[in-house]
Short mmCIF file of N, CA and C in Angstrom, two decimals:
data_model
loop_
_atom_site.label_atom_id
_atom_site.label_comp_id
_atom_site.label_asym_id
_atom_site.label_seq_id
_atom_site.Cartn_x
_atom_site.Cartn_y
_atom_site.Cartn_z
N MET A 1 -49.88 26.87 -19.60
CA MET A 1 -48.44 27.02 -19.69
C MET A 1 -47.72 26.19 -18.64
N ASN A 2 -48.34 26.03 -17.49
CA ASN A 2 -47.70 25.25 -16.43
C ASN A 2 -47.57 23.78 -16.79
N GLU A 3 -48.43 23.28 -17.66
CA GLU A 3 -48.34 21.88 -18.07
C GLU A 3 -47.06 21.60 -18.85
N LEU A 4 -46.52 22.61 -19.51
CA LEU A 4 -45.31 22.42 -20.30
C LEU A 4 -44.07 22.26 -19.43
N LEU A 5 -44.12 22.83 -18.23
CA LEU A 5 -42.94 22.85 -17.38
C LEU A 5 -43.02 21.90 -16.20
N VAL A 6 -43.94 20.96 -16.20
CA VAL A 6 -44.11 20.04 -15.08
C VAL A 6 -42.87 19.18 -14.94
N MET A 7 -42.40 19.02 -13.71
CA MET A 7 -41.19 18.25 -13.46
C MET A 7 -41.45 17.22 -12.37
N GLU A 8 -42.33 16.29 -12.63
CA GLU A 8 -42.60 15.18 -11.74
C GLU A 8 -42.27 13.90 -12.50
N PRO A 9 -41.77 12.88 -11.81
CA PRO A 9 -41.43 11.64 -12.54
C PRO A 9 -42.61 11.02 -13.27
N GLU A 10 -43.82 11.18 -12.74
CA GLU A 10 -44.99 10.60 -13.40
C GLU A 10 -45.43 11.41 -14.61
N ARG A 11 -45.26 12.71 -14.54
CA ARG A 11 -45.69 13.63 -15.62
C ARG A 11 -44.57 14.62 -15.89
N ILE A 12 -43.95 14.51 -17.02
CA ILE A 12 -42.87 15.43 -17.38
C ILE A 12 -43.38 16.31 -18.50
N GLY A 13 -43.18 17.61 -18.38
CA GLY A 13 -43.68 18.57 -19.36
C GLY A 13 -42.96 18.48 -20.70
N LEU A 14 -43.61 19.00 -21.71
CA LEU A 14 -43.09 18.96 -23.08
C LEU A 14 -41.77 19.71 -23.23
N LEU A 15 -41.64 20.84 -22.57
CA LEU A 15 -40.39 21.61 -22.70
C LEU A 15 -39.20 20.88 -22.10
N ILE A 16 -39.42 20.08 -21.08
CA ILE A 16 -38.34 19.30 -20.49
C ILE A 16 -37.86 18.25 -21.50
N TRP A 17 -38.82 17.58 -22.17
CA TRP A 17 -38.44 16.61 -23.21
C TRP A 17 -37.68 17.30 -24.34
N LEU A 18 -38.11 18.50 -24.70
CA LEU A 18 -37.42 19.24 -25.77
C LEU A 18 -36.01 19.65 -25.36
N VAL A 19 -35.83 20.03 -24.10
CA VAL A 19 -34.48 20.37 -23.62
C VAL A 19 -33.57 19.16 -23.74
N TRP A 20 -34.06 18.00 -23.33
CA TRP A 20 -33.25 16.78 -23.44
C TRP A 20 -32.94 16.47 -24.90
N ALA A 21 -33.92 16.64 -25.78
CA ALA A 21 -33.71 16.35 -27.20
C ALA A 21 -32.69 17.31 -27.81
N VAL A 22 -32.75 18.57 -27.43
CA VAL A 22 -31.79 19.56 -27.95
C VAL A 22 -30.38 19.21 -27.47
N ILE A 23 -30.26 18.76 -26.24
CA ILE A 23 -28.95 18.34 -25.73
C ILE A 23 -28.42 17.19 -26.58
N GLY A 24 -29.28 16.24 -26.92
CA GLY A 24 -28.87 15.12 -27.76
C GLY A 24 -28.49 15.54 -29.16
N VAL A 25 -29.23 16.50 -29.73
CA VAL A 25 -28.90 16.99 -31.08
C VAL A 25 -27.54 17.67 -31.06
N VAL A 26 -27.30 18.50 -30.07
CA VAL A 26 -26.00 19.19 -29.98
C VAL A 26 -24.87 18.18 -29.82
N GLY A 27 -25.07 17.20 -28.95
CA GLY A 27 -24.05 16.16 -28.78
C GLY A 27 -23.83 15.37 -30.05
N GLY A 28 -24.91 15.06 -30.77
CA GLY A 28 -24.79 14.32 -32.02
C GLY A 28 -24.07 15.12 -33.10
N VAL A 29 -24.34 16.41 -33.16
CA VAL A 29 -23.67 17.26 -34.15
C VAL A 29 -22.18 17.36 -33.84
N VAL A 30 -21.84 17.51 -32.57
CA VAL A 30 -20.43 17.58 -32.20
C VAL A 30 -19.73 16.26 -32.53
N ALA A 31 -20.38 15.14 -32.22
CA ALA A 31 -19.77 13.84 -32.52
C ALA A 31 -19.64 13.62 -34.02
N SER A 32 -20.61 14.07 -34.80
CA SER A 32 -20.53 13.88 -36.25
C SER A 32 -19.44 14.75 -36.88
N ARG A 33 -19.10 15.85 -36.23
CA ARG A 33 -17.99 16.67 -36.73
C ARG A 33 -16.67 15.91 -36.65
N TYR A 34 -16.52 15.07 -35.63
CA TYR A 34 -15.30 14.28 -35.49
C TYR A 34 -15.32 13.02 -36.34
N MET A 35 -16.51 12.45 -36.55
CA MET A 35 -16.61 11.19 -37.27
C MET A 35 -16.77 11.36 -38.77
N GLY A 36 -17.15 12.52 -39.21
CA GLY A 36 -17.34 12.75 -40.63
C GLY A 36 -18.81 12.98 -40.96
N PRO A 37 -19.07 13.63 -42.09
CA PRO A 37 -20.45 13.99 -42.43
C PRO A 37 -21.34 12.80 -42.76
N ARG A 38 -20.75 11.65 -43.10
CA ARG A 38 -21.58 10.49 -43.42
C ARG A 38 -22.35 9.97 -42.21
N THR A 39 -21.82 10.20 -41.04
CA THR A 39 -22.43 9.67 -39.83
C THR A 39 -23.29 10.68 -39.08
N ALA A 40 -23.62 11.80 -39.71
CA ALA A 40 -24.33 12.88 -39.01
C ALA A 40 -25.69 12.43 -38.48
N VAL A 41 -26.50 11.83 -39.31
CA VAL A 41 -27.85 11.42 -38.87
C VAL A 41 -27.75 10.34 -37.80
N PHE A 42 -26.84 9.40 -37.98
CA PHE A 42 -26.64 8.34 -37.00
C PHE A 42 -26.24 8.91 -35.64
N CYS A 43 -25.30 9.85 -35.64
CA CYS A 43 -24.85 10.46 -34.39
C CYS A 43 -25.97 11.25 -33.72
N ILE A 44 -26.75 11.97 -34.50
CA ILE A 44 -27.83 12.78 -33.92
C ILE A 44 -28.90 11.88 -33.32
N VAL A 45 -29.26 10.80 -34.00
CA VAL A 45 -30.27 9.89 -33.47
C VAL A 45 -29.78 9.24 -32.18
N ILE A 46 -28.55 8.75 -32.17
CA ILE A 46 -27.99 8.14 -30.97
C ILE A 46 -27.92 9.16 -29.84
N GLY A 47 -27.51 10.38 -30.13
CA GLY A 47 -27.43 11.42 -29.11
C GLY A 47 -28.78 11.76 -28.51
N VAL A 48 -29.81 11.89 -29.34
CA VAL A 48 -31.15 12.23 -28.85
C VAL A 48 -31.69 11.10 -27.99
N VAL A 49 -31.57 9.87 -28.46
CA VAL A 49 -32.09 8.73 -27.69
C VAL A 49 -31.36 8.62 -26.35
N ALA A 50 -30.06 8.76 -26.35
CA ALA A 50 -29.28 8.63 -25.12
C ALA A 50 -29.60 9.76 -24.15
N SER A 51 -29.72 10.98 -24.63
CA SER A 51 -29.97 12.08 -23.70
C SER A 51 -31.39 12.06 -23.15
N VAL A 52 -32.37 11.69 -23.97
CA VAL A 52 -33.74 11.59 -23.45
C VAL A 52 -33.84 10.47 -22.43
N LEU A 53 -33.22 9.34 -22.72
CA LEU A 53 -33.24 8.23 -21.78
C LEU A 53 -32.50 8.59 -20.49
N GLY A 54 -31.35 9.23 -20.61
CA GLY A 54 -30.60 9.63 -19.42
C GLY A 54 -31.33 10.67 -18.59
N GLY A 55 -31.96 11.64 -19.25
CA GLY A 55 -32.74 12.64 -18.52
C GLY A 55 -33.93 12.03 -17.81
N TYR A 56 -34.63 11.14 -18.50
CA TYR A 56 -35.80 10.51 -17.89
C TYR A 56 -35.41 9.62 -16.71
N LEU A 57 -34.37 8.82 -16.89
CA LEU A 57 -33.95 7.93 -15.80
C LEU A 57 -33.42 8.71 -14.60
N SER A 58 -32.72 9.80 -14.84
CA SER A 58 -32.25 10.59 -13.71
C SER A 58 -33.41 11.26 -12.98
N THR A 59 -34.47 11.60 -13.71
CA THR A 59 -35.66 12.16 -13.06
C THR A 59 -36.36 11.11 -12.22
N CYS A 60 -36.40 9.88 -12.71
CA CYS A 60 -37.08 8.81 -11.97
C CYS A 60 -36.33 8.41 -10.71
N PHE A 61 -35.01 8.41 -10.74
CA PHE A 61 -34.24 7.87 -9.62
C PHE A 61 -33.72 8.92 -8.65
N ILE A 62 -33.75 10.19 -9.02
CA ILE A 62 -33.23 11.24 -8.14
C ILE A 62 -34.38 12.15 -7.77
N GLY A 63 -34.63 12.27 -6.50
CA GLY A 63 -35.73 13.11 -6.04
C GLY A 63 -35.24 14.52 -5.71
N GLY A 64 -36.09 15.28 -5.10
CA GLY A 64 -35.74 16.64 -4.72
C GLY A 64 -36.76 17.61 -5.23
N GLY A 65 -36.44 18.88 -5.10
CA GLY A 65 -37.33 19.92 -5.59
C GLY A 65 -37.32 20.00 -7.10
N ALA A 66 -38.19 20.82 -7.64
CA ALA A 66 -38.33 20.91 -9.10
C ALA A 66 -37.06 21.45 -9.76
N VAL A 67 -36.44 22.45 -9.16
CA VAL A 67 -35.25 23.05 -9.75
C VAL A 67 -34.08 22.06 -9.70
N GLN A 68 -33.90 21.41 -8.55
CA GLN A 68 -32.81 20.45 -8.43
C GLN A 68 -33.04 19.28 -9.38
N MET A 69 -34.29 18.82 -9.49
CA MET A 69 -34.59 17.70 -10.37
C MET A 69 -34.33 18.07 -11.83
N PHE A 70 -34.68 19.30 -12.21
CA PHE A 70 -34.43 19.74 -13.58
C PHE A 70 -32.94 19.80 -13.87
N LEU A 71 -32.17 20.40 -12.97
CA LEU A 71 -30.74 20.51 -13.19
C LEU A 71 -30.06 19.14 -13.23
N LEU A 72 -30.47 18.26 -12.34
CA LEU A 72 -29.88 16.91 -12.35
C LEU A 72 -30.30 16.13 -13.58
N SER A 73 -31.52 16.35 -14.07
CA SER A 73 -31.93 15.64 -15.28
C SER A 73 -31.16 16.15 -16.49
N VAL A 74 -30.86 17.44 -16.53
CA VAL A 74 -30.06 17.98 -17.62
C VAL A 74 -28.63 17.42 -17.55
N LEU A 75 -28.08 17.36 -16.35
CA LEU A 75 -26.74 16.77 -16.21
C LEU A 75 -26.75 15.30 -16.59
N GLY A 76 -27.80 14.59 -16.21
CA GLY A 76 -27.94 13.19 -16.60
C GLY A 76 -28.03 13.03 -18.10
N ALA A 77 -28.77 13.93 -18.74
CA ALA A 77 -28.90 13.88 -20.20
C ALA A 77 -27.56 14.15 -20.89
N VAL A 78 -26.83 15.14 -20.41
CA VAL A 78 -25.53 15.46 -21.00
C VAL A 78 -24.55 14.30 -20.79
N PHE A 79 -24.50 13.79 -19.58
CA PHE A 79 -23.58 12.70 -19.28
C PHE A 79 -23.89 11.45 -20.09
N SER A 80 -25.16 11.07 -20.13
CA SER A 80 -25.50 9.83 -20.85
C SER A 80 -25.29 9.98 -22.35
N ALA A 81 -25.61 11.15 -22.91
CA ALA A 81 -25.37 11.36 -24.34
C ALA A 81 -23.88 11.30 -24.64
N ALA A 82 -23.06 11.92 -23.80
CA ALA A 82 -21.62 11.92 -24.03
C ALA A 82 -21.05 10.51 -23.94
N VAL A 83 -21.45 9.77 -22.92
CA VAL A 83 -20.91 8.43 -22.73
C VAL A 83 -21.34 7.49 -23.86
N VAL A 84 -22.63 7.51 -24.19
CA VAL A 84 -23.12 6.61 -25.24
C VAL A 84 -22.52 6.97 -26.59
N LEU A 85 -22.44 8.25 -26.91
CA LEU A 85 -21.82 8.65 -28.18
C LEU A 85 -20.35 8.27 -28.22
N TRP A 86 -19.65 8.42 -27.12
CA TRP A 86 -18.24 8.03 -27.08
C TRP A 86 -18.08 6.54 -27.31
N ILE A 87 -18.91 5.73 -26.65
CA ILE A 87 -18.82 4.28 -26.81
C ILE A 87 -19.16 3.87 -28.24
N VAL A 88 -20.25 4.40 -28.77
CA VAL A 88 -20.67 4.02 -30.13
C VAL A 88 -19.65 4.47 -31.17
N MET A 89 -19.15 5.67 -31.04
CA MET A 89 -18.17 6.16 -32.02
C MET A 89 -16.84 5.42 -31.90
N SER A 90 -16.45 5.03 -30.69
CA SER A 90 -15.23 4.23 -30.54
C SER A 90 -15.39 2.87 -31.19
N MET A 91 -16.54 2.25 -30.99
CA MET A 91 -16.78 0.96 -31.61
C MET A 91 -16.85 1.09 -33.13
N THR A 92 -17.48 2.15 -33.62
CA THR A 92 -17.58 2.36 -35.06
C THR A 92 -16.20 2.53 -35.68
N SER A 93 -15.33 3.35 -35.05
CA SER A 93 -14.00 3.53 -35.62
C SER A 93 -13.17 2.26 -35.50
N TYR A 94 -13.35 1.49 -34.44
CA TYR A 94 -12.60 0.24 -34.29
C TYR A 94 -12.98 -0.75 -35.39
N PHE A 95 -14.28 -0.92 -35.62
CA PHE A 95 -14.70 -1.87 -36.65
C PHE A 95 -14.38 -1.36 -38.05
N ARG A 96 -14.43 -0.07 -38.25
CA ARG A 96 -14.07 0.49 -39.56
C ARG A 96 -12.59 0.29 -39.83
N LYS A 97 -11.77 0.43 -38.79
CA LYS A 97 -10.32 0.25 -38.94
C LYS A 97 -10.01 -1.22 -39.24
N ASN A 98 -10.67 -2.15 -38.55
CA ASN A 98 -10.44 -3.57 -38.79
C ASN A 98 -11.00 -4.01 -40.14
N GLU A 99 -11.99 -3.34 -40.64
CA GLU A 99 -12.59 -3.68 -41.93
C GLU A 99 -11.63 -3.35 -43.07
N ASN A 100 -10.82 -2.32 -42.91
CA ASN A 100 -9.91 -1.90 -43.96
C ASN A 100 -8.64 -2.74 -44.01
N GLN A 101 -8.37 -3.55 -43.01
CA GLN A 101 -7.13 -4.34 -43.00
C GLN A 101 -7.28 -5.64 -43.75
#
């Protein structure tokens, strides 16, 4: 059971990866609610990739104890998913708006 919760930059446990993925799914679902149902899968994929990447990078670059590292990696995952989804959805709406003119 301890292998699932490992929080070291070299070895990250499975549950930590799942937490990051769930954060991305939630962010993607929220973004797809604003963009429309056609973009649901796209938003979820972008959200998961961004949050996993943000969580992993924050774990690699920020040290500390296991609890602090976990909390900062979750914040990194939330922040990166939000920023990347905002940028991608802004670009998507901009190009969609210019396409209709």
